[in-house]
Coordinates of C-alpha atoms in Angstrom, one line a residue:
M28 CA 16.2 10.1 -4.8
L29 CA 17.4 11.8 -7.7
R30 CA 17.9 15.5 -8.6
I31 CA 16.5 17.6 -5.8
L32 CA 14.2 20.6 -5.8
K33 CA 15.9 23.6 -4.3
S34 CA 14.0 25.3 -1.6
R35 CA 14.1 26.6 1.8
L36 CA 14.6 22.9 2.8
V37 CA 16.5 21.2 -0.1
M38 CA 16.7 17.5 -0.2
A39 CA 20.4 17.8 -0.2
L40 CA 21.3 20.4 2.8
L41 CA 24.6 21.5 4.3
P42 CA 26.8 18.7 5.7
F43 CA 26.0 17.8 9.1
L44 CA 29.0 16.0 10.7
W45 CA 28.5 15.0 14.4
S46 CA 32.0 14.7 16.5
A47 CA 32.5 14.2 20.2
S48 CA 35.6 15.3 22.3
L49 CA 38.4 13.1 23.2
L50 CA 39.5 12.6 26.9
A51 CA 42.4 14.9 27.6
Q52 CA 45.9 13.5 27.4
A53 CA 47.7 12.5 30.7
G54 CA 50.2 15.0 32.1
S55 CA 53.5 15.6 30.6
E56 CA 55.5 13.8 33.4
H57 CA 55.4 10.5 31.5
K58 CA 54.0 9.1 28.0
P59 CA 50.7 7.4 28.5
D60 CA 50.2 3.7 27.4
P61 CA 48.6 4.0 23.9
K62 CA 46.8 0.6 24.6
A63 CA 45.4 2.1 27.8
R64 CA 44.2 5.3 26.2
G65 CA 42.5 3.5 23.4
R66 CA 40.6 1.6 26.0
E67 CA 39.6 4.9 27.7
E68 CA 38.4 6.4 24.5
A69 CA 36.5 3.2 23.2
A70 CA 34.6 3.6 26.7
L71 CA 33.1 6.9 25.2
V72 CA 31.4 5.2 22.2
E73 CA 30.0 2.1 24.1
E74 CA 26.5 1.7 23.1
P75 CA 24.0 3.4 25.5
A76 CA 21.3 1.5 26.9
L77 CA 18.1 0.6 24.6
S78 CA 14.8 2.3 25.6
V79 CA 12.0 -0.4 25.8
T80 CA 8.5 0.6 26.2
A81 CA 5.1 -1.3 26.2
H82 CA 2.2 -0.5 24.1
T83 CA -1.1 -1.6 22.7
V84 CA -2.8 -0.9 19.4
T85 CA -6.2 -2.1 18.0
V86 CA -6.0 -3.3 14.4
G87 CA -9.2 -4.9 12.8
G88 CA -10.9 -5.1 16.2
K89 CA -8.1 -6.9 17.8
T90 CA -6.0 -5.4 20.5
L91 CA -2.3 -6.2 20.0
K92 CA 0.4 -5.9 22.7
Y93 CA 4.0 -5.0 21.6
H94 CA 7.1 -3.3 22.6
A95 CA 8.9 -0.7 21.0
T96 CA 12.9 -0.6 21.4
A97 CA 14.7 2.8 20.5
G98 CA 18.3 3.3 20.5
Y99 CA 21.7 2.6 18.9
I100 CA 23.6 -0.3 17.6
L101 CA 27.3 0.3 17.6
M102 CA 28.8 -0.6 14.3
K103 CA 32.4 -1.9 14.3
A104 CA 35.0 -3.2 12.1
E105 CA 38.4 -4.8 12.6
P106 CA 41.1 -2.5 13.6
E107 CA 43.6 -1.7 11.1
D108 CA 47.0 -3.3 11.8
E109 CA 48.7 0.1 12.2
P110 CA 47.0 3.2 13.6
S111 CA 47.0 6.3 11.2
P112 CA 50.0 8.7 11.8
G113 CA 49.5 10.5 15.2
K114 CA 46.6 8.6 16.4
D115 CA 46.2 5.6 18.6
A116 CA 44.0 2.7 17.5
E117 CA 40.8 2.7 19.5
V118 CA 39.0 -0.6 20.2
S119 CA 36.2 -1.7 22.3
K120 CA 35.9 -4.4 24.7
D121 CA 35.7 -7.1 22.0
G122 CA 38.7 -6.0 20.2
L123 CA 36.8 -4.3 17.4
K124 CA 36.9 -0.7 16.3
P125 CA 33.8 1.4 16.7
K126 CA 32.9 3.1 13.5
A127 CA 29.2 4.6 13.9
K128 CA 26.0 4.5 16.0
I129 CA 23.0 3.7 13.9
F130 CA 19.8 4.8 15.5
F131 CA 16.7 2.4 15.0
V132 CA 13.3 2.0 16.2
A133 CA 11.8 -1.7 16.4
Y134 CA 8.2 -2.9 17.1
T135 CA 8.1 -6.4 18.2
L136 CA 4.7 -8.1 18.9
D137 CA 4.3 -9.8 22.5
D138 CA 3.0 -13.0 23.3
V139 CA 4.4 -14.8 20.3
A140 CA 4.8 -18.6 20.9
D141 CA 7.5 -19.0 18.2
P142 CA 9.5 -15.9 16.9
S143 CA 11.1 -18.1 14.3
A144 CA 7.6 -18.2 12.6
R145 CA 7.2 -14.4 13.0
P146 CA 8.1 -12.2 9.8
L147 CA 10.7 -9.5 10.3
T148 CA 10.9 -6.4 8.1
F149 CA 13.6 -3.9 7.8
C150 CA 12.4 -0.6 6.7
F151 CA 14.0 2.8 5.4
N152 CA 13.7 5.7 3.1
G153 CA 16.2 7.1 0.7
G154 CA 17.6 10.4 -0.3
P155 CA 20.5 9.6 -0.2
G156 CA 20.3 11.5 3.2
S157 CA 16.9 10.7 4.2
S158 CA 15.8 9.3 7.7
S159 CA 13.2 6.5 8.0
I160 CA 10.6 9.0 9.6
W161 CA 8.4 8.9 6.3
L162 CA 7.6 5.1 6.2
H163 CA 7.8 5.0 10.0
L164 CA 5.2 7.4 10.9
G165 CA 3.5 7.8 7.6
A166 CA 2.7 4.2 6.8
L167 CA 3.9 1.1 8.7
A168 CA 4.3 1.6 12.6
P169 CA 1.6 1.4 14.9
R170 CA 1.4 5.1 15.4
R171 CA 1.4 7.8 12.7
A172 CA 1.3 11.5 12.1
R173 CA -2.0 12.9 11.8
L174 CA -2.8 14.1 8.2
T175 CA -6.2 14.7 6.3
D176 CA -7.5 11.8 4.0
E177 CA -5.8 13.5 1.1
G178 CA -2.4 13.8 2.9
E179 CA -2.7 17.6 3.7
A180 CA -1.0 19.0 6.9
P181 CA -3.8 20.0 9.6
R182 CA -3.3 23.2 11.3
P183 CA -0.2 23.1 13.6
P184 CA 0.8 21.9 16.2
S185 CA 1.0 18.2 15.0
S186 CA -0.4 15.1 16.7
L187 CA -0.1 11.4 16.6
V188 CA -2.7 8.6 16.1
D189 CA -3.1 5.1 16.1
N190 CA -2.3 3.8 12.6
E191 CA -5.3 1.5 11.6
S192 CA -3.2 0.4 8.6
T193 CA -0.1 -0.8 10.5
W194 CA 1.6 -3.9 9.4
L195 CA 2.7 -4.8 12.9
D196 CA -0.4 -7.4 13.1
Q197 CA 1.6 -9.4 10.4
T198 CA 5.3 -8.6 10.8
D199 CA 7.7 -7.1 13.2
L200 CA 9.2 -4.0 12.2
V201 CA 12.7 -2.3 12.4
F202 CA 13.1 1.1 11.0
I203 CA 16.8 2.1 10.4
D204 CA 18.3 5.6 10.1
P205 CA 21.5 5.1 7.9
V206 CA 24.6 7.0 9.1
S207 CA 24.3 10.9 9.1
T208 CA 20.4 10.8 9.1
G209 CA 18.1 10.7 12.1
F210 CA 20.2 10.3 15.2
S211 CA 22.8 8.0 13.7
R212 CA 26.4 9.6 13.6
P213 CA 29.9 8.2 13.0
V214 CA 31.8 8.0 16.2
A215 CA 34.7 10.3 17.4
N216 CA 37.5 10.5 14.8
E217 CA 35.6 8.6 12.1
G218 CA 34.4 10.7 9.2
A219 CA 30.9 10.4 7.8
K220 CA 32.4 10.3 4.2
Q221 CA 33.2 6.6 4.5
F222 CA 29.4 5.8 4.7
H223 CA 28.3 8.2 1.9
G224 CA 28.4 6.2 -1.3
L225 CA 26.2 3.6 -3.3
K226 CA 28.4 0.6 -2.1
E227 CA 29.3 2.0 1.3
D228 CA 25.7 2.6 2.4
I229 CA 24.6 -0.8 1.4
A230 CA 27.5 -2.4 3.3
S231 CA 26.7 -0.4 6.5
V232 CA 23.0 -0.9 6.4
G233 CA 23.5 -4.5 5.5
D234 CA 25.9 -4.9 8.4
F235 CA 23.3 -3.4 10.8
I236 CA 20.7 -5.9 9.6
R237 CA 23.1 -9.0 10.3
L238 CA 24.1 -7.6 13.6
Y239 CA 20.3 -6.9 14.7
T240 CA 19.2 -10.3 13.3
S241 CA 22.0 -12.1 15.4
R242 CA 21.4 -10.0 18.7
N243 CA 17.7 -10.8 18.6
E244 CA 18.1 -14.4 17.6
R245 CA 15.9 -13.8 14.4
W246 CA 17.9 -15.8 11.7
L247 CA 15.2 -18.2 11.3
S248 CA 12.4 -15.6 10.9
P249 CA 11.2 -15.0 7.5
K250 CA 12.8 -11.9 6.6
F251 CA 11.7 -8.9 4.4
I252 CA 13.2 -5.5 3.3
A253 CA 10.9 -2.3 2.6
G254 CA 12.4 0.5 1.0
E255 CA 11.2 3.9 -0.4
S256 CA 12.7 6.2 -3.1
Y257 CA 16.6 5.9 -2.9
G258 CA 15.6 3.2 -0.2
T259 CA 14.8 0.9 -3.1
T260 CA 18.3 1.5 -4.7
R261 CA 19.5 0.2 -1.3
A262 CA 17.1 -2.6 -1.0
A263 CA 17.9 -4.0 -4.4
G264 CA 21.6 -3.8 -3.4
L265 CA 20.9 -5.4 -0.1
S266 CA 19.3 -8.6 -1.7
D267 CA 22.6 -9.3 -3.2
Y268 CA 24.9 -8.1 -0.4
L269 CA 23.2 -10.1 2.5
E270 CA 23.1 -13.2 0.7
T271 CA 26.7 -13.1 -1.0
R272 CA 28.4 -11.5 2.3
Y273 CA 26.6 -13.3 5.0
G274 CA 24.4 -16.0 3.5
M275 CA 21.2 -14.4 4.4
S276 CA 18.4 -14.9 2.1
M277 CA 15.4 -12.7 2.1
N278 CA 11.9 -13.7 1.5
G279 CA 10.8 -10.6 0.1
I280 CA 11.8 -7.1 -1.3
I281 CA 9.3 -4.3 -1.2
L282 CA 10.0 -1.4 -3.5
I283 CA 7.9 1.7 -2.9
S284 CA 8.3 4.6 -5.5
S285 CA 11.3 2.8 -7.3
A286 CA 14.7 4.1 -8.3
L287 CA 16.8 1.2 -9.1
S288 CA 18.3 2.5 -12.6
F289 CA 19.2 6.1 -12.7
Q290 CA 19.3 6.1 -16.3
E291 CA 15.6 6.0 -16.5
F292 CA 14.8 9.3 -14.8
A293 CA 18.1 11.2 -14.5
Y294 CA 18.1 14.2 -17.0
K295 CA 21.5 14.2 -18.5
P296 CA 22.6 15.1 -22.1
G297 CA 22.1 12.4 -24.7
N298 CA 19.7 10.4 -22.2
L299 CA 16.2 10.2 -23.7
H300 CA 14.8 7.7 -21.2
P301 CA 13.4 10.4 -18.7
Y302 CA 11.6 12.1 -21.2
V303 CA 9.6 9.0 -22.1
N304 CA 9.3 7.7 -18.5
F305 CA 7.8 10.9 -17.2
L306 CA 5.2 11.6 -19.9
P307 CA 2.6 9.0 -18.4
S308 CA 2.9 10.7 -14.9
F309 CA 2.5 14.1 -16.7
A310 CA -0.8 12.8 -18.1
A311 CA -2.0 11.7 -14.7
A312 CA -1.2 15.1 -13.2
A313 CA -3.0 16.8 -16.0
W314 CA -5.9 14.6 -15.6
Y315 CA -6.1 15.3 -11.8
H316 CA -5.9 19.2 -12.3
R317 CA -8.7 18.9 -15.3
K318 CA -6.3 20.0 -17.9
L319 CA -6.8 17.3 -20.5
A320 CA -9.2 17.3 -23.6
P321 CA -12.7 16.3 -22.8
D322 CA -12.5 12.6 -24.1
L323 CA -9.5 12.0 -22.1
Q324 CA -10.9 13.7 -19.0
A325 CA -13.8 11.3 -19.2
K326 CA -11.4 8.3 -18.9
S327 CA -10.3 6.7 -15.6
L328 CA -6.9 7.7 -14.2
A329 CA -5.5 4.2 -15.2
E330 CA -6.9 4.5 -18.6
V331 CA -5.3 7.7 -19.2
A332 CA -2.1 6.5 -17.7
Q333 CA -2.2 3.6 -20.2
A334 CA -2.9 5.7 -23.2
A335 CA -0.1 7.9 -22.4
R336 CA 2.4 4.9 -21.6
V337 CA 1.5 3.4 -25.3
F338 CA 2.1 6.6 -26.9
A339 CA 5.3 7.3 -24.9
C340 CA 6.8 3.9 -25.6
N341 CA 6.1 3.9 -29.3
D342 CA 5.6 7.3 -31.3
Y343 CA 7.3 9.4 -28.7
T344 CA 10.4 7.2 -28.5
V345 CA 10.7 6.9 -32.3
A346 CA 10.4 10.8 -32.4
L347 CA 13.1 11.4 -29.9
E348 CA 15.4 8.9 -31.5
S349 CA 14.9 10.5 -34.9
G350 CA 15.9 13.9 -33.7
D351 CA 16.3 16.5 -36.4
R352 CA 16.1 13.8 -39.1
M353 CA 12.0 14.0 -38.5
P354 CA 9.8 15.6 -41.1
A355 CA 8.3 18.8 -40.0
A356 CA 4.7 17.2 -40.5
E357 CA 5.6 14.5 -38.0
R358 CA 7.1 16.6 -35.5
R359 CA 4.0 18.8 -35.4
R360 CA 1.9 15.7 -35.1
V361 CA 4.0 14.5 -32.1
A362 CA 3.9 17.9 -30.6
D363 CA 0.1 17.9 -30.6
Q364 CA 0.0 14.5 -28.9
L365 CA 2.4 15.6 -26.4
A366 CA 0.3 18.8 -25.6
R367 CA -2.9 16.5 -25.5
F368 CA -1.3 14.2 -23.0
S369 CA 0.5 16.7 -20.8
G370 CA -1.9 19.7 -20.8
V371 CA 1.1 22.0 -21.8
P372 CA 0.7 23.9 -25.2
A373 CA 2.1 22.2 -28.3
A374 CA 4.1 25.5 -29.2
L375 CA 6.2 24.9 -25.8
W376 CA 7.0 21.2 -27.0
T377 CA 7.9 22.4 -30.3
E378 CA 10.3 25.3 -28.9
R379 CA 11.7 22.5 -26.4
Q380 CA 12.7 20.1 -29.4
L381 CA 10.0 17.8 -27.8
R382 CA 11.7 17.5 -24.6
L383 CA 10.3 19.0 -21.5
D384 CA 11.7 17.9 -18.2
A385 CA 9.9 17.5 -15.0
F386 CA 11.4 20.7 -13.4
M387 CA 9.9 22.9 -16.2
Y388 CA 6.6 21.0 -16.0
F389 CA 5.9 21.7 -12.4
T390 CA 5.6 25.4 -13.3
E391 CA 4.0 25.1 -16.8
L392 CA 0.8 23.0 -15.9
L393 CA -0.8 25.7 -13.7
R394 CA 1.1 28.7 -15.1
P395 CA -2.1 30.6 -15.7
E396 CA -3.0 30.3 -12.2
G397 CA 0.4 31.4 -10.9
K398 CA 0.6 28.0 -9.2
I399 CA 3.3 25.3 -8.9
I400 CA 2.6 21.5 -8.6
G401 CA 4.2 19.2 -6.4
R402 CA 7.2 16.9 -7.3
Y403 CA 6.5 14.3 -4.7
D404 CA 2.8 14.4 -5.2
A405 CA 1.2 16.4 -8.2
R406 CA -2.0 16.5 -6.6
F407 CA -0.7 19.4 -4.5
S408 CA -0.2 22.9 -5.8
G409 CA 0.8 26.2 -4.0
T410 CA 1.3 29.8 -5.0
R411 CA 4.7 30.4 -6.5
Y412 CA 7.5 32.7 -5.3
E413 CA 8.2 34.2 -8.6
Q414 CA 5.6 34.5 -11.3
G415 CA 6.8 34.0 -14.8
T416 CA 10.0 32.1 -14.4
D417 CA 10.3 28.9 -16.2
R418 CA 11.5 26.3 -14.0
A419 CA 11.2 25.1 -10.3
D420 CA 14.6 25.1 -9.3
Q421 CA 14.4 28.2 -7.1
E422 CA 10.6 27.4 -6.0
Y423 CA 9.3 25.0 -3.2
D424 CA 7.7 21.6 -3.3
P425 CA 4.0 22.1 -2.1
S426 CA 3.8 18.4 -1.7
F427 CA 6.9 18.1 0.5
Q428 CA 5.7 21.2 2.5
A429 CA 2.5 19.3 3.5
V430 CA 4.3 16.8 5.4
Q431 CA 7.5 18.1 6.5
G432 CA 6.5 20.2 9.8
T433 CA 3.9 17.7 10.5
F434 CA 6.3 14.6 10.7
A435 CA 9.1 16.6 12.3
A436 CA 7.0 17.7 15.2
A437 CA 5.1 14.1 15.6
F438 CA 8.4 12.4 15.6
N439 CA 10.4 14.5 17.9
D440 CA 7.5 14.4 20.6
Y441 CA 6.8 10.8 20.1
V442 CA 10.5 9.6 20.3
R443 CA 10.6 11.4 23.7
R444 CA 7.4 11.4 25.1
E445 CA 6.3 7.8 24.1
L446 CA 9.6 5.8 23.3
K447 CA 11.3 7.5 26.0
F448 CA 14.5 8.0 24.1
E449 CA 16.4 11.1 25.3
S450 CA 18.9 12.9 22.9
D451 CA 19.9 16.6 22.3
L452 CA 21.1 15.7 18.8
S453 CA 19.0 17.0 16.2
Y454 CA 16.9 14.5 14.3
E455 CA 18.1 14.8 10.8
L456 CA 14.9 14.2 8.5
L457 CA 17.0 15.1 5.5
T458 CA 20.7 16.0 5.5
D459 CA 23.4 16.7 3.1
V460 CA 25.5 13.7 2.3
Q461 CA 27.3 15.1 -0.7
P462 CA 29.4 14.2 -2.6
W463 CA 27.8 10.9 -2.5
N464 CA 30.1 8.2 -4.3
F465 CA 27.9 6.9 -7.0
G466 CA 30.9 5.3 -8.8
S467 CA 33.1 6.4 -11.6
A468 CA 31.9 7.7 -14.9
T469 CA 33.2 4.8 -16.7
E470 CA 30.6 2.6 -14.7
G471 CA 27.7 4.4 -16.1
F472 CA 24.3 5.5 -14.6
P473 CA 24.1 4.3 -10.8
S474 CA 22.1 1.1 -10.8
T475 CA 21.3 -1.7 -8.4
A476 CA 19.0 -3.5 -10.8
E477 CA 21.5 -6.1 -11.6
D478 CA 22.0 -7.0 -7.9
L479 CA 18.3 -7.6 -7.7
R480 CA 18.2 -10.0 -10.7
H481 CA 21.1 -11.8 -9.4
A482 CA 19.4 -12.2 -6.0
M483 CA 16.2 -13.5 -7.8
L484 CA 18.1 -16.0 -9.9
R485 CA 20.0 -17.5 -7.1
N486 CA 17.1 -17.5 -4.7
P487 CA 14.0 -18.6 -6.3
Y488 CA 11.9 -17.9 -3.2
L489 CA 12.6 -14.3 -3.4
K490 CA 9.4 -12.3 -3.9
V491 CA 9.5 -8.6 -5.1
W492 CA 6.7 -6.2 -4.7
I493 CA 6.7 -3.0 -6.6
A494 CA 4.3 0.0 -5.4
C495 CA 3.9 3.0 -7.6
G496 CA 1.9 6.2 -7.1
Y497 CA 0.5 7.6 -10.4
Y498 CA 1.1 11.2 -9.2
D499 CA 4.8 10.8 -8.3
L500 CA 6.7 13.2 -10.3
A501 CA 10.1 12.1 -8.5
T502 CA 10.2 8.5 -9.4
P503 CA 7.5 8.0 -12.1
F504 CA 6.1 4.7 -12.6
L505 CA 7.0 4.0 -16.2
S506 CA 10.9 4.4 -15.1
I507 CA 10.7 1.1 -12.8
E508 CA 8.6 -0.5 -15.5
S509 CA 11.1 -0.1 -18.0
T510 CA 14.1 -1.0 -15.6
I511 CA 12.4 -4.5 -14.8
A512 CA 11.7 -5.1 -18.5
R513 CA 15.3 -4.6 -19.5
L514 CA 16.4 -7.1 -16.9
N515 CA 15.0 -9.8 -19.4
L516 CA 14.4 -12.0 -16.2
D517 CA 14.1 -15.5 -16.6
P518 CA 10.5 -16.6 -17.0
S519 CA 11.0 -18.9 -14.1
V520 CA 11.3 -15.9 -11.6
R521 CA 9.4 -13.4 -13.5
G522 CA 6.3 -14.6 -11.8
N523 CA 7.9 -13.8 -8.5
L524 CA 7.5 -10.0 -9.2
S525 CA 4.5 -8.0 -9.0
F526 CA 3.3 -4.4 -9.4
T527 CA 0.5 -2.4 -7.7
Y528 CA -0.6 1.3 -8.4
Y529 CA -2.2 3.9 -6.3
P530 CA -3.9 7.3 -7.0
S531 CA -1.4 9.1 -4.9
G532 CA 2.3 10.3 -5.2
H533 CA 5.7 9.2 -4.0
M534 CA 4.6 8.9 -0.5
V535 CA 1.6 6.8 -1.7
Y536 CA 0.6 6.2 2.1
I537 CA -0.2 9.6 3.0
H538 CA -3.4 9.3 0.8
A539 CA -5.8 7.3 3.3
P540 CA -7.3 5.0 0.7
S541 CA -4.1 4.3 -0.5
R542 CA -2.4 3.7 2.7
A543 CA -5.5 1.0 3.4
K544 CA -4.9 -0.7 -0.1
L545 CA -1.1 -0.6 0.6
K546 CA -1.6 -2.8 3.7
E547 CA -4.1 -5.1 1.8
D548 CA -1.6 -5.6 -0.9
F549 CA 1.1 -6.3 1.6
S550 CA -1.0 -8.9 3.1
V551 CA -1.5 -10.7 -0.3
F552 CA 2.4 -10.2 -1.0
L553 CA 3.3 -11.5 2.5
R554 CA 0.9 -14.7 2.0
D555 CA 2.5 -15.6 -1.4
A556 CA 6.0 -15.3 0.1
L557 CA 5.3 -17.4 3.0
M558 CA 3.2 -20.1 1.2
Q559 CA 5.6 -21.0 -1.5
P560 CA 5.9 -24.9 -2.3
A561 CA 9.4 -26.2 -2.4
V562 CA 11.1 -25.3 -5.7
R563 CA 13.1 -28.3 -7.5
T564 CA 16.6 -27.4 -8.7
T565 CA 17.9 -30.6 -9.2
T566 CA 17.8 -32.5 -12.6
P567 CA 16.0 -35.9 -12.5

């Protein structure tokens, strides 16, 4: 995700770096053998035993038996030729240097005759700095946190229910917590910073996927990646990394609430793209809260979004590019149209030079009621901390508050009570990983869109599915539409890409009807990905 709403729990919290104590040095009578010491210290970071538990779940009237695996994979690297000054090289039994312990939870269907025919899907959220808890207990796993059908939090304490929309009946699932999130941490004497960056993160998660696939003998299984928010940035990058680094070709990439090119939604001086891309999502929010003119209010959500999309991509884009060269009469006309689609007065649009960012819109739409709307899901609203202020920076996100406590309590109970995984570490739902290495300014806005394009061109079997929430004011749907349109994909692979839309927000799945529809759409996507005919790439 991009710019983060400041609140009592901000998406970027203070850094949390885990460290472990080393063995005490031997007495001063003689100098210890550095190699022996390295072996002793390596023993401290050997992988703990995995917790494997047996379960059942009923999906579509059919009882499925499965086992869940929770624990760590110890990530290692080739040791440096020379240890750092004052430090001895630490190596594990296989001669590799331990770097980090990545926590995961995997769900594998039992009684499968041919595992090579069974799809395998790797899942994660984004942040950067987010654990995989949201996709895990909100959408895909056989158990989920209990919410109302609209996605609201029930009265605490939280509870878990069987997930009638789990994807386990069609694919095995592996939920990955990148380093510094969840229970994942670097090992002793290894800093977390080496994992905190666009390329660094892709490499570490990609290396985990390779290692998990190898250890579980799943190289011949159809493989998919499902990412949400910044997880889509990672997923697009992985589509290229896994193939070029390990020769591992994916069958499908699933992008939920996408953020591939940051230019499309990052509010920066001179960057006009976000103002255009957010407008249709403003229109959806205004439609939901009944703030539009009667003729627009009478339309369906999809119709309103389309009308706003057309205006944003044409008249509004021209107006923004014109700047102060625009005639006064045309400026008034555009301001009136912006007010018509956003539910915010034209006078404010005029005052703001026809530029109203999302962080101001959160407070403006329901200002008369003294409320703020949700960034992650504009359907949600809450009473403001401070009435009359212009921006949401010092406020909270009512849509995040609706899920944070429920998911946290549910997971912390579930992982110990049902999955039998014990740890005194704090499970970091969202943690600060700043400064995140997005690259240098000369490289422009962060983007993995080209990585995805390259992977699609090399692999004609790679299917890409993009799921969008109409009420998502964190990664608006027009931003990913624009990103994909600007890739200029060759027609031969453009048909491998599909979009679906839902009357919900960033976490499309917390809305019960949308969660059910997401499962239906996944079934279609999976069938298409697994039933493709051979593609001829030789010239007759």
